[in-house]
CSV table of C-alpha atoms in Angstrom, one decimal:
chain,number,residue,atom,x,y,z
A,1,MET,CA,89.6,-29.5,-22.7
A,2,GLY,CA,89.9,-28.2,-19.2
A,3,GLU,CA,91.4,-24.9,-20.3
A,4,ARG,CA,88.6,-24.5,-23.0
A,5,MET,CA,85.9,-24.9,-20.3
A,6,TYR,CA,87.7,-22.4,-18.1
A,7,ARG,CA,87.7,-19.8,-20.9
A,8,ARG,CA,84.0,-20.4,-21.7
A,9,ALA,CA,83.1,-20.1,-18.0
A,10,LEU,CA,85.1,-16.8,-17.8
A,11,VAL,CA,83.4,-15.4,-20.9
A,12,LEU,CA,80.0,-16.3,-19.4
A,13,ALA,CA,80.8,-15.0,-15.9
A,14,ALA,CA,82.5,-11.7,-17.0
A,15,PRO,CA,79.4,-9.7,-17.7
A,16,ALA,CA,77.8,-10.8,-14.4
A,17,LEU,CA,81.0,-9.8,-12.5
A,18,ILE,CA,81.0,-6.4,-14.3
A,19,LEU,CA,77.4,-5.8,-13.5
A,20,ALA,CA,77.9,-6.8,-9.9
A,21,GLY,CA,80.7,-4.3,-9.6
A,22,CYS,CA,78.5,-1.5,-10.9
A,23,VAL,CA,75.8,-2.0,-8.3
A,24,SER,CA,76.4,-1.0,-4.7
A,25,SER,CA,74.0,-1.4,-1.8
A,26,GLY,CA,73.5,2.4,-1.5
A,27,SER,CA,72.6,3.0,-5.1
A,28,GLN,CA,69.8,0.4,-5.6
A,29,VAL,CA,67.0,1.7,-7.7
A,30,GLN,CA,63.7,1.8,-5.7
A,31,TYR,CA,60.4,1.4,-7.5
A,32,GLY,CA,57.0,2.8,-6.6
A,33,PRO,CA,53.7,1.0,-6.7
A,34,ASP,CA,53.3,1.9,-10.4
A,35,GLY,CA,56.5,0.0,-11.2
A,36,LYS,CA,58.4,3.2,-12.2
A,37,PRO,CA,61.6,4.2,-10.5
A,38,LEU,CA,61.2,6.5,-7.5
A,39,PRO,CA,63.0,9.9,-7.9
A,40,ARG,CA,66.4,10.1,-6.4
A,41,VAL,CA,66.7,13.0,-3.9
A,42,TYR,CA,69.1,15.8,-4.9
A,43,ARG,CA,70.2,17.1,-1.5
A,44,ILE,CA,71.2,20.7,-1.5
A,45,THR,CA,74.0,21.2,1.0
A,46,PRO,CA,75.4,24.6,1.9
A,47,ASP,CA,78.4,24.1,-0.4
A,48,ILE,CA,76.2,23.1,-3.3
A,49,ALA,CA,73.7,26.0,-2.5
A,50,ALA,CA,76.4,28.6,-3.1
A,51,GLU,CA,77.1,27.2,-6.6
A,52,ILE,CA,73.6,26.5,-7.8
A,53,PRO,CA,72.6,30.1,-8.8
A,54,PHE,CA,75.7,30.6,-10.8
A,55,ARG,CA,75.5,27.3,-12.6
A,56,LEU,CA,71.9,28.1,-13.6
A,57,LEU,CA,72.8,31.7,-14.7
A,58,ASP,CA,75.8,30.5,-16.7
A,59,SER,CA,73.7,27.8,-18.4
A,60,VAL,CA,70.8,30.3,-19.2
A,61,ASN,CA,73.3,32.8,-20.6
A,62,THR,CA,75.0,30.1,-22.7
A,63,LEU,CA,71.5,29.3,-24.2
A,64,ARG,CA,70.8,33.0,-24.7
A,65,GLN,CA,74.2,33.5,-26.4
A,66,ALA,CA,73.4,30.7,-28.8
A,67,LYS,CA,70.2,32.5,-29.7
A,68,GLY,CA,72.1,35.8,-30.1
A,69,VAL,CA,70.6,37.7,-27.2
A,70,GLN,CA,72.3,39.5,-24.4
A,71,PRO,CA,73.1,37.7,-21.1
A,72,LEU,CA,71.1,38.1,-17.9
A,73,VAL,CA,72.3,39.4,-14.6
A,74,PHE,CA,71.0,38.6,-11.2
A,75,SER,CA,68.6,41.1,-9.6
A,76,SER,CA,68.5,41.0,-5.8
A,77,GLN,CA,64.8,42.1,-5.9
A,78,LEU,CA,63.9,39.4,-8.4
A,79,ASN,CA,65.8,36.8,-6.4
A,80,ALA,CA,63.8,37.8,-3.3
A,81,ALA,CA,60.5,37.5,-5.2
A,82,ALA,CA,61.6,34.0,-6.5
A,83,ALA,CA,62.6,32.9,-3.0
A,84,THR,CA,59.3,34.0,-1.5
A,85,HIS,CA,57.3,32.1,-4.2
A,86,SER,CA,59.4,28.9,-3.9
A,87,ARG,CA,58.7,28.7,-0.2
A,88,ASP,CA,55.0,29.6,-0.7
A,89,MET,CA,54.5,26.9,-3.3
A,90,SER,CA,55.9,24.4,-0.7
A,91,VAL,CA,53.4,25.7,1.9
A,92,GLN,CA,50.5,25.3,-0.7
A,93,ASN,CA,52.0,22.0,-1.9
A,94,ARG,CA,51.3,22.8,-5.5
A,95,PRO,CA,53.3,24.4,-8.3
A,96,TRP,CA,51.4,27.4,-9.6
A,97,HIS,CA,51.9,31.0,-10.2
A,98,PHE,CA,49.7,32.4,-7.4
A,99,GLY,CA,50.7,32.9,-3.8
A,100,SER,CA,48.7,31.7,-0.8
A,101,ASP,CA,47.7,35.3,-0.3
A,102,GLY,CA,46.4,35.5,-3.9
A,103,SER,CA,49.5,37.4,-5.1
A,104,SER,CA,50.5,37.1,-8.8
A,105,PRO,CA,54.1,37.2,-10.1
A,106,LEU,CA,53.5,40.9,-10.8
A,107,THR,CA,52.4,41.6,-7.3
A,108,ARG,CA,55.4,39.8,-5.8
A,109,VAL,CA,57.8,41.7,-8.1
A,110,GLN,CA,56.2,45.0,-7.1
A,111,ARG,CA,56.4,44.1,-3.4
A,112,VAL,CA,60.2,43.7,-3.5
A,113,GLY,CA,60.6,47.1,-5.3
A,114,TYR,CA,61.9,45.8,-8.7
A,115,PRO,CA,62.1,49.0,-10.8
A,116,GLY,CA,61.9,47.2,-14.2
A,117,LYS,CA,59.1,45.3,-15.9
A,118,LEU,CA,58.2,41.7,-15.1
A,119,LEU,CA,58.5,39.6,-18.2
A,120,GLY,CA,57.8,36.1,-16.9
A,121,GLU,CA,58.0,33.4,-14.3
A,122,VAL,CA,58.9,29.8,-14.6
A,123,ILE,CA,58.3,27.3,-11.8
A,124,SER,CA,58.9,23.6,-11.0
A,125,GLU,CA,58.2,21.0,-8.4
A,126,THR,CA,60.9,18.3,-8.6
A,127,TYR,CA,63.6,16.2,-7.0
A,128,GLN,CA,66.0,17.1,-9.9
A,129,THR,CA,69.0,19.4,-10.0
A,130,GLU,CA,68.8,22.9,-11.3
A,131,LEU,CA,70.3,21.9,-14.6
A,132,GLU,CA,67.8,19.0,-15.1
A,133,THR,CA,65.0,21.5,-14.2
A,134,LEU,CA,66.4,24.0,-16.7
A,135,ALA,CA,66.4,21.3,-19.4
A,136,VAL,CA,62.7,20.6,-18.7
A,137,TRP,CA,61.9,24.3,-18.9
A,138,MET,CA,63.7,24.5,-22.2
A,139,GLU,CA,61.6,21.7,-23.6
A,140,ASN,CA,58.4,23.7,-23.0
A,141,PRO,CA,58.0,26.5,-25.6
A,142,SER,CA,56.3,29.0,-23.2
A,143,GLU,CA,58.9,28.5,-20.5
A,144,ARG,CA,61.8,28.6,-23.0
A,145,ASP,CA,60.4,31.9,-24.4
A,146,ILE,CA,60.5,33.4,-21.0
A,147,LEU,CA,64.1,32.5,-20.4
A,148,LEU,CA,65.3,33.4,-23.8
A,149,ASP,CA,63.2,36.6,-24.2
A,150,PRO,CA,65.5,39.2,-25.9
A,151,ARG,CA,63.8,42.0,-23.8
A,152,ALA,CA,65.0,40.3,-20.5
A,153,ARG,CA,67.9,41.9,-18.7
A,154,ASP,CA,67.5,40.6,-15.2
A,155,LEU,CA,67.0,37.2,-13.6
A,156,GLY,CA,65.7,36.2,-10.2
A,157,PHE,CA,66.2,32.6,-9.2
A,158,ALA,CA,65.6,30.7,-6.0
A,159,TRP,CA,64.4,27.4,-4.6
A,160,TYR,CA,63.1,25.8,-1.4
A,161,GLN,CA,63.9,22.3,-0.5
A,162,GLU,CA,61.6,20.4,1.8
A,163,GLU,CA,62.9,18.0,4.5
A,164,GLY,CA,61.8,15.1,2.4
A,165,GLY,CA,63.9,16.3,-0.6
A,166,LYS,CA,61.2,17.9,-2.9
A,167,ILE,CA,62.5,21.1,-4.4
A,168,TRP,CA,60.4,24.1,-5.5
A,169,TRP,CA,62.2,26.1,-8.2
A,170,THR,CA,61.3,29.6,-9.3
A,171,ALA,CA,62.9,31.8,-12.0
A,172,VAL,CA,61.7,35.3,-12.8
A,173,THR,CA,62.8,37.5,-15.7
A,174,GLY,CA,62.5,41.3,-16.0
A,175,GLY,CA,63.7,44.1,-18.2
């Protein structure tokens, strides 16, 4: 009877031991006043920063390939327009398509000397990675249409991360 009790105790304790092993003191989920989990901060280090644009470009081009449209290439001018707008959204503390100086996406693209035609701009304010942000963009038909537009040839992509961790993402397409 002692061995049977030992096995029963082990069966009952095993799930608790497994769960305890999965939780570390550094990965505790924190909750906001609304009872929802607070966002986890995705810290962009210099090493990660060098990889982010290419992960996003590869992912967008994989999605474009699945739709049967040609891949995009980075445009330094569109990258500059995207970087300017990401920083400016942070300054304004709101995700929207107009700059603090009243500039539109078209104005920003013209300012950087992009020789092609602006096709669209997608933006986001988040704590998520670039690929999680891309997934959200792809769920929205208007943003998905911008990224998968068959007329698009060029992509500009940039972000600005605030000290607190919030990231302002901008992608601009042109053709």
